[in-house]
mmCIF file of C-alpha atoms in Angstrom:
data_model
loop_
_atom_site.group_PDB
_atom_site.id
_atom_site.type_symbol
_atom_site.label_atom_id
_atom_site.label_comp_id
_atom_site.label_asym_id
_atom_site.label_seq_id
_atom_site.Cartn_x
_atom_site.Cartn_y
_atom_site.Cartn_z
ATOM 1 C CA MET A 1 101.478 13.238 6.383
ATOM 2 C CA PRO A 2 99.141 10.887 7.030
ATOM 3 C CA ARG A 3 97.293 10.741 10.832
ATOM 4 C CA VAL A 4 95.465 8.409 12.466
ATOM 5 C CA TYR A 5 92.788 9.270 15.489
ATOM 6 C CA ILE A 6 90.639 7.188 17.225
ATOM 7 C CA SER A 7 89.320 8.414 20.374
ATOM 8 C CA SER A 8 86.697 6.078 22.677
ATOM 9 C CA VAL A 9 84.994 6.464 25.838
ATOM 10 C CA ILE A 10 86.214 3.519 28.941
ATOM 11 C CA GLU A 11 84.075 2.436 31.677
ATOM 12 C CA ALA A 12 86.848 2.773 34.344
ATOM 13 C CA PRO A 13 87.956 5.678 36.192
ATOM 14 C CA ALA A 14 91.700 6.721 34.570
ATOM 15 C CA ALA A 15 93.535 5.485 36.711
ATOM 16 C CA LYS A 16 92.947 1.840 36.514
ATOM 17 C CA VAL A 17 93.269 1.695 33.020
ATOM 18 C CA TRP A 18 96.274 3.694 32.876
ATOM 19 C CA ASP A 19 97.148 1.216 35.458
ATOM 20 C CA ARG A 20 97.129 -1.592 32.404
ATOM 21 C CA VAL A 21 98.444 0.617 29.377
ATOM 22 C CA ARG A 22 101.441 2.246 30.916
ATOM 23 C CA ASP A 23 103.854 -0.988 31.087
ATOM 24 C CA PHE A 24 104.970 -0.534 27.962
ATOM 25 C CA ASN A 25 106.173 -3.952 27.930
ATOM 26 C CA ALA A 26 102.393 -5.222 28.834
ATOM 27 C CA LEU A 27 100.513 -5.371 25.286
ATOM 28 C CA PRO A 28 99.933 -9.509 25.372
ATOM 29 C CA ARG A 29 98.048 -8.623 28.220
ATOM 30 C CA TRP A 30 95.640 -6.558 26.843
ATOM 31 C CA HIS A 31 95.921 -6.549 22.712
ATOM 32 C CA PRO A 32 94.733 -9.166 21.375
ATOM 33 C CA ARG A 33 97.322 -8.317 18.222
ATOM 34 C CA ILE A 34 100.105 -8.917 19.734
ATOM 35 C CA ARG A 35 101.188 -12.657 20.503
ATOM 36 C CA ASP A 36 104.795 -11.854 23.154
ATOM 37 C CA SER A 37 107.022 -8.734 24.202
ATOM 38 C CA ARG A 38 109.899 -8.270 25.507
ATOM 39 C CA ILE A 39 111.983 -5.269 26.097
ATOM 40 C CA GLU A 40 115.439 -5.616 24.766
ATOM 41 C CA ASN A 41 118.121 -5.009 26.784
ATOM 42 C CA GLY A 42 117.058 -6.248 29.847
ATOM 43 C CA GLU A 43 116.322 -2.583 30.351
ATOM 44 C CA PRO A 44 112.467 -1.923 32.916
ATOM 45 C CA SER A 45 110.231 -0.875 30.581
ATOM 46 C CA ASP A 46 109.430 2.082 32.082
ATOM 47 C CA ARG A 47 113.110 3.845 31.004
ATOM 48 C CA VAL A 48 112.186 5.939 28.766
ATOM 49 C CA GLY A 49 114.586 5.167 25.302
ATOM 50 C CA CYS A 50 113.926 1.475 26.467
ATOM 51 C CA VAL A 51 112.364 -0.656 23.515
ATOM 52 C CA ARG A 52 109.943 -3.297 22.739
ATOM 53 C CA ASP A 53 110.711 -6.365 20.394
ATOM 54 C CA PHE A 54 106.992 -8.098 19.822
ATOM 55 C CA HIS A 55 104.893 -9.892 17.284
ATOM 56 C CA LEU A 56 102.165 -10.411 15.982
ATOM 57 C CA GLN A 57 99.452 -13.199 16.492
ATOM 58 C CA ASN A 58 100.317 -13.556 12.640
ATOM 59 C CA GLY A 59 103.836 -13.926 13.915
ATOM 60 C CA GLU A 60 104.607 -10.296 12.172
ATOM 61 C CA ARG A 61 107.468 -8.668 13.794
ATOM 62 C CA ILE A 62 108.140 -5.200 15.445
ATOM 63 C CA ARG A 63 110.080 -2.575 17.221
ATOM 64 C CA GLU A 64 109.305 0.349 18.803
ATOM 65 C CA LYS A 65 111.319 2.520 21.369
ATOM 66 C CA LEU A 66 109.712 4.749 23.882
ATOM 67 C CA LEU A 67 109.850 8.476 23.423
ATOM 68 C CA GLY A 68 107.938 9.674 26.208
ATOM 69 C CA LEU A 69 105.692 8.490 29.456
ATOM 70 C CA SER A 70 103.797 10.934 31.940
ATOM 71 C CA ASP A 71 102.028 8.874 34.930
ATOM 72 C CA TYR A 72 101.220 12.461 35.546
ATOM 73 C CA ASP A 73 99.402 13.260 32.241
ATOM 74 C CA MET A 74 98.812 9.397 31.555
ATOM 75 C CA PHE A 75 100.550 9.576 27.776
ATOM 76 C CA CYS A 76 102.834 7.480 26.253
ATOM 77 C CA THR A 77 104.378 8.381 22.934
ATOM 78 C CA TYR A 78 106.556 5.865 20.836
ATOM 79 C CA ALA A 79 108.125 5.509 17.776
ATOM 80 C CA ILE A 80 108.581 2.541 15.451
ATOM 81 C CA LEU A 81 112.075 0.888 14.871
ATOM 82 C CA GLU A 82 111.052 -2.276 12.110
ATOM 83 C CA SER A 83 107.502 -3.040 10.959
ATOM 84 C CA PRO A 84 106.937 -4.735 8.105
ATOM 85 C CA MET A 85 104.874 -1.872 7.371
ATOM 86 C CA PRO A 86 105.828 -0.201 4.290
ATOM 87 C CA LEU A 87 106.058 3.623 6.121
ATOM 88 C CA THR A 88 108.065 5.526 7.842
ATOM 89 C CA ASP A 89 108.965 7.823 10.538
ATOM 90 C CA TYR A 90 105.500 6.979 12.500
ATOM 91 C CA VAL A 91 105.414 8.349 15.884
ATOM 92 C CA ALA A 92 101.757 7.706 18.077
ATOM 93 C CA THR A 93 100.397 8.602 21.324
ATOM 94 C CA LEU A 94 98.217 6.228 23.729
ATOM 95 C CA ARG A 95 96.466 9.484 26.113
ATOM 96 C CA LEU A 96 93.926 8.938 28.826
ATOM 97 C CA THR A 97 92.156 12.052 30.381
ATOM 98 C CA PRO A 98 89.609 11.585 33.125
ATOM 99 C CA ILE A 99 85.650 11.960 32.690
ATOM 100 C CA THR A 100 85.137 13.504 35.887
ATOM 101 C CA ASP A 101 80.889 13.300 35.312
ATOM 102 C CA GLY A 102 81.160 9.911 36.240
ATOM 103 C CA ASN A 103 84.349 8.956 36.881
ATOM 104 C CA ARG A 104 85.424 7.095 33.542
ATOM 105 C CA THR A 105 88.417 7.274 30.500
ATOM 106 C CA PHE A 106 87.966 9.092 27.632
ATOM 107 C CA ALA A 107 91.325 7.317 25.672
ATOM 108 C CA GLU A 108 92.919 8.785 22.334
ATOM 109 C CA TRP A 109 95.255 6.985 19.930
ATOM 110 C CA THR A 110 97.365 9.113 17.446
ATOM 111 C CA ALA A 111 99.254 8.818 15.016
ATOM 112 C CA GLU A 112 101.314 10.188 12.047
ATOM 113 C CA PHE A 113 103.865 8.583 9.533
ATOM 114 C CA ASP A 114 105.089 8.834 5.734
ATOM 115 C CA CYS A 115 104.235 6.713 3.191
ATOM 116 C CA ALA A 116 104.157 6.580 -0.116
ATOM 117 C CA GLU A 117 100.879 7.929 -1.499
ATOM 118 C CA THR A 118 98.850 5.128 -2.745
ATOM 119 C CA ASP A 119 99.286 3.617 0.558
ATOM 120 C CA ALA A 120 98.096 6.075 2.937
ATOM 121 C CA GLU A 121 94.525 4.891 3.078
ATOM 122 C CA GLY A 122 95.353 1.478 3.586
ATOM 123 C CA LEU A 123 97.796 1.801 6.753
ATOM 124 C CA VAL A 124 95.660 5.376 9.113
ATOM 125 C CA ALA A 125 92.706 2.355 7.693
ATOM 126 C CA GLY A 126 94.163 -0.705 8.881
ATOM 127 C CA ILE A 127 96.280 0.951 11.854
ATOM 128 C CA GLY A 128 93.042 2.870 13.158
ATOM 129 C CA ASN A 129 90.458 -0.402 13.166
ATOM 130 C CA ASP A 130 92.767 -2.964 13.851
ATOM 131 C CA VAL A 131 95.137 -1.899 15.932
ATOM 132 C CA PHE A 132 93.827 1.428 17.747
ATOM 133 C CA GLN A 133 90.204 0.461 18.094
ATOM 134 C CA ALA A 134 91.205 -3.400 18.074
ATOM 135 C CA GLY A 135 93.100 -2.254 21.749
ATOM 136 C CA PHE A 136 90.163 0.368 22.864
ATOM 137 C CA SER A 137 87.666 -2.039 22.339
ATOM 138 C CA ALA A 138 89.831 -5.307 24.384
ATOM 139 C CA LEU A 139 90.162 -2.579 27.157
ATOM 140 C CA LYS A 140 86.383 -1.629 26.644
ATOM 141 C CA ARG A 141 86.031 -5.823 27.972
ATOM 142 C CA SER A 142 88.143 -6.196 29.974
ATOM 143 C CA VAL A 143 88.536 -3.201 32.288
ATOM 144 C CA VAL A 144 84.801 -3.456 32.794
ATOM 145 C CA ASN A 145 85.039 -6.545 34.273
ATOM 146 C CA MET B 1 96.495 28.754 43.532
ATOM 147 C CA VAL B 2 93.216 26.530 42.345
ATOM 148 C CA LYS B 3 92.966 23.951 39.758
ATOM 149 C CA VAL B 4 89.213 23.349 38.867
ATOM 150 C CA VAL B 5 88.915 20.403 36.283
ATOM 151 C CA LYS B 6 85.503 19.251 34.698
ATOM 152 C CA SER B 7 84.853 16.941 31.539
ATOM 153 C CA THR B 8 81.931 14.973 30.300
ATOM 154 C CA VAL B 9 80.629 13.114 27.208
ATOM 155 C CA LEU B 10 77.476 14.291 25.019
ATOM 156 C CA ASP B 11 76.082 12.268 22.892
ATOM 157 C CA ALA B 12 76.332 14.419 19.582
ATOM 158 C CA PRO B 13 78.392 14.752 17.674
ATOM 159 C CA VAL B 14 81.861 17.227 18.279
ATOM 160 C CA GLU B 15 80.805 19.662 15.285
ATOM 161 C CA ALA B 16 77.844 20.043 16.760
ATOM 162 C CA VAL B 17 78.646 20.907 19.957
ATOM 163 C CA TRP B 18 81.207 22.971 18.591
ATOM 164 C CA ASP B 19 78.915 25.449 17.114
ATOM 165 C CA VAL B 20 77.119 26.077 19.740
ATOM 166 C CA LEU B 21 80.864 26.850 22.522
ATOM 167 C CA ARG B 22 82.454 28.572 19.873
ATOM 168 C CA ASP B 23 79.688 31.745 20.435
ATOM 169 C CA PHE B 24 81.559 33.702 23.252
ATOM 170 C CA ASN B 25 78.383 35.553 22.946
ATOM 171 C CA GLY B 26 76.064 33.039 23.029
ATOM 172 C CA HIS B 27 76.381 31.379 26.783
ATOM 173 C CA ASP B 28 72.981 33.354 27.360
ATOM 174 C CA GLN B 29 71.579 31.285 25.404
ATOM 175 C CA TRP B 30 71.762 28.150 27.208
ATOM 176 C CA HIS B 31 74.207 28.382 30.844
ATOM 177 C CA PRO B 32 71.033 28.986 33.593
ATOM 178 C CA ALA B 33 73.352 31.460 35.790
ATOM 179 C CA ILE B 34 74.232 33.843 32.721
ATOM 180 C CA ALA B 35 70.777 36.306 32.323
ATOM 181 C CA ASP B 36 72.467 37.807 29.153
ATOM 182 C CA SER B 37 75.664 38.967 27.472
ATOM 183 C CA LEU B 38 77.100 41.393 24.809
ATOM 184 C CA ILE B 39 80.038 41.993 23.105
ATOM 185 C CA ASP B 40 81.429 45.151 23.840
ATOM 186 C CA ARG B 41 83.048 47.398 20.703
ATOM 187 C CA GLY B 42 79.712 45.376 19.104
ATOM 188 C CA TYR B 43 82.635 43.238 17.807
ATOM 189 C CA SER B 44 82.186 39.982 16.006
ATOM 190 C CA SER B 45 82.499 37.467 19.015
ATOM 191 C CA ASP B 46 84.664 35.243 17.347
ATOM 192 C CA LYS B 47 87.874 37.992 17.043
ATOM 193 C CA VAL B 48 90.744 37.233 19.797
ATOM 194 C CA GLY B 49 91.140 40.352 22.406
ATOM 195 C CA CYS B 50 87.011 40.989 22.129
ATOM 196 C CA VAL B 51 85.519 41.343 25.458
ATOM 197 C CA ARG B 52 82.046 39.686 26.850
ATOM 198 C CA ARG B 53 80.028 41.402 29.179
ATOM 199 C CA PHE B 54 77.033 39.729 30.681
ATOM 200 C CA HIS B 55 75.203 39.131 34.135
ATOM 201 C CA LEU B 56 74.034 36.436 36.085
ATOM 202 C CA GLN B 57 70.411 36.487 37.268
ATOM 203 C CA ASP B 58 71.488 38.208 40.106
ATOM 204 C CA GLY B 59 72.241 40.903 38.644
ATOM 205 C CA SER B 60 76.127 41.786 38.980
ATOM 206 C CA GLU B 61 77.695 42.684 35.740
ATOM 207 C CA LEU B 62 81.199 40.468 34.952
ATOM 208 C CA ARG B 63 83.607 40.749 31.398
ATOM 209 C CA GLU B 64 85.497 38.858 30.621
ATOM 210 C CA GLN B 65 88.067 38.353 27.165
ATOM 211 C CA LEU B 66 88.547 36.176 24.536
ATOM 212 C CA LEU B 67 91.937 34.684 24.333
ATOM 213 C CA THR B 68 92.302 31.632 22.246
ATOM 214 C CA LEU B 69 89.754 30.003 19.495
ATOM 215 C CA SER B 70 90.786 27.793 17.509
ATOM 216 C CA ASP B 71 88.399 25.896 14.968
ATOM 217 C CA ALA B 72 91.203 23.364 14.609
ATOM 218 C CA ASP B 73 91.487 22.351 18.505
ATOM 219 C CA MET B 74 87.788 22.829 18.837
ATOM 220 C CA ALA B 75 89.004 24.521 21.113
ATOM 221 C CA PHE B 76 88.739 28.475 23.376
ATOM 222 C CA SER B 77 90.591 30.268 26.266
ATOM 223 C CA TYR B 78 89.532 33.349 28.289
ATOM 224 C CA CYS B 79 90.259 35.673 31.646
ATOM 225 C CA LEU B 80 88.074 37.366 34.173
ATOM 226 C CA LEU B 81 88.938 40.978 33.871
ATOM 227 C CA GLU B 82 86.659 42.557 36.506
ATOM 228 C CA THR B 83 84.139 40.242 38.112
ATOM 229 C CA PRO B 84 82.575 40.618 41.946
ATOM 230 C CA VAL B 85 83.521 36.984 42.851
ATOM 231 C CA PRO B 86 87.121 36.939 43.932
ATOM 232 C CA LEU B 87 88.555 35.073 41.338
ATOM 233 C CA LEU B 88 91.744 36.569 40.678
ATOM 234 C CA ASN B 89 94.010 35.278 37.707
ATOM 235 C CA TYR B 90 90.964 33.619 36.261
ATOM 236 C CA VAL B 91 91.926 31.537 33.005
ATOM 237 C CA ALA B 92 89.223 29.198 31.930
ATOM 238 C CA HIS B 93 90.226 26.651 28.906
ATOM 239 C CA VAL B 94 87.648 24.969 27.161
ATOM 240 C CA ARG B 95 88.325 22.168 24.773
ATOM 241 C CA LEU B 96 86.188 19.231 22.926
ATOM 242 C CA ALA B 97 87.388 15.830 21.215
ATOM 243 C CA PRO B 98 85.320 12.982 19.088
ATOM 244 C CA VAL B 99 84.695 10.351 20.156
ATOM 245 C CA THR B 100 85.247 8.193 16.994
ATOM 246 C CA ASP B 101 84.038 5.067 18.472
ATOM 247 C CA GLY B 102 80.153 6.724 19.327
ATOM 248 C CA ASP B 103 79.668 9.293 17.506
ATOM 249 C CA GLN B 104 80.120 11.877 20.747
ATOM 250 C CA THR B 105 81.964 14.369 22.284
ATOM 251 C CA PHE B 106 84.496 14.014 24.753
ATOM 252 C CA TRP B 107 84.041 18.061 27.013
ATOM 253 C CA VAL B 108 87.433 19.431 29.474
ATOM 254 C CA TRP B 109 86.027 22.524 30.713
ATOM 255 C CA GLU B 110 89.675 23.895 33.604
ATOM 256 C CA SER B 111 90.649 27.251 34.993
ATOM 257 C CA ARG B 112 93.239 28.460 37.225
ATOM 258 C CA PHE B 113 92.647 31.357 39.736
ATOM 259 C CA ASP B 114 93.609 32.677 43.279
ATOM 260 C CA THR B 115 91.144 33.667 45.506
ATOM 261 C CA PRO B 116 90.961 35.441 48.625
ATOM 262 C CA GLN B 117 92.758 32.822 51.734
ATOM 263 C CA GLY B 118 90.696 30.729 53.361
ATOM 264 C CA ARG B 119 88.125 30.897 50.597
ATOM 265 C CA GLU B 120 89.559 28.050 47.777
ATOM 266 C CA LYS B 121 86.801 25.478 48.743
ATOM 267 C CA GLU B 122 84.004 26.896 48.936
ATOM 268 C CA LEU B 123 85.783 28.956 45.450
ATOM 269 C CA HIS B 124 86.557 25.826 43.581
ATOM 270 C CA GLN B 125 83.160 24.334 44.711
ATOM 271 C CA MET B 126 81.156 27.179 42.865
ATOM 272 C CA VAL B 127 83.059 27.280 39.871
ATOM 273 C CA ALA B 128 83.344 23.248 39.061
ATOM 274 C CA GLU B 129 79.631 22.726 40.055
ATOM 275 C CA ASN B 130 77.469 25.630 39.495
ATOM 276 C CA ILE B 131 79.827 26.942 36.433
ATOM 277 C CA TYR B 132 80.704 23.820 34.543
ATOM 278 C CA GLN B 133 78.647 20.619 35.574
ATOM 279 C CA SER B 134 75.952 23.162 35.496
ATOM 280 C CA GLY B 135 77.364 24.523 32.100
ATOM 281 C CA PHE B 136 77.582 20.655 31.010
ATOM 282 C CA ASP B 137 73.681 19.887 32.038
ATOM 283 C CA ALA B 138 72.554 22.997 30.453
ATOM 284 C CA VAL B 139 74.379 22.620 26.815
ATOM 285 C CA ARG B 140 72.388 18.876 26.847
ATOM 286 C CA LEU B 141 69.307 20.631 27.611
ATOM 287 C CA HIS B 142 69.769 23.358 24.512
ATOM 288 C CA MET B 143 70.631 20.471 22.553
ATOM 289 C CA GLY B 144 67.657 18.318 23.517
ATOM 290 C CA LEU B 145 70.481 15.467 24.666
ATOM 291 C CA GLU B 146 69.897 12.101 26.749
ATOM 292 C CA SER B 147 72.539 12.522 29.786
ATOM 293 C CA THR B 148 75.098 9.834 28.684
#
């Protein structure tokens, strides 16, 4: 099962970064690759089980289901229901941990999924760079300022 | 029950930091509070269940037992068996993780313990600053790293 792991240090308190990312419907507000997002059936975005339906800047549509959300441990786990990517059983977790030395944030984003063997390398690199690292880089720029 | 969590970032690859930390008998090489250390019964220091017997600079003796060691997770946990300081039911966890976009290491060191009533704050401070934070600084010095 291919696995993606990207981690970063964000120069802002974890509570502040969490405030930005905990809203499951807020991707367009901080992730540069996401154009728009809505939660299906008008549900609140912190209702575990809710589904976000969003578009990338290139118009591709993805639907993801919130599987777990913890304000205590500062993590969010979700699964892809529909996407143009050739993969199945995709589950990802975004987790923040305070760095007490300097009041900063350690951010980790992991995903596991199934796919054809020939697609694995490209998918791991694409998700790691274009989704996870791009998200962290944007957070670093926006939260610090 | 008191809970202490301290974490930092070291400007070194995670494998290099793990190389220093995974030796349960190696803390006298870098921690300024530790005068000497040996593993009871001549066990190897990566044998889960082994006990390290060590002395602080003031001569007091402590014994700690290795409860978990994982090269896969770059983590270990241990408990205090004997100590002159009243840290009761003390269990600590150390975990490293790579910072993939900077080739650095995230290091978290945490514990839970009981204390005699009224000494919670004092012992929390002692563990957090004199053991964990000064341990972070000491490993940085040991590895010749700059502060980050």
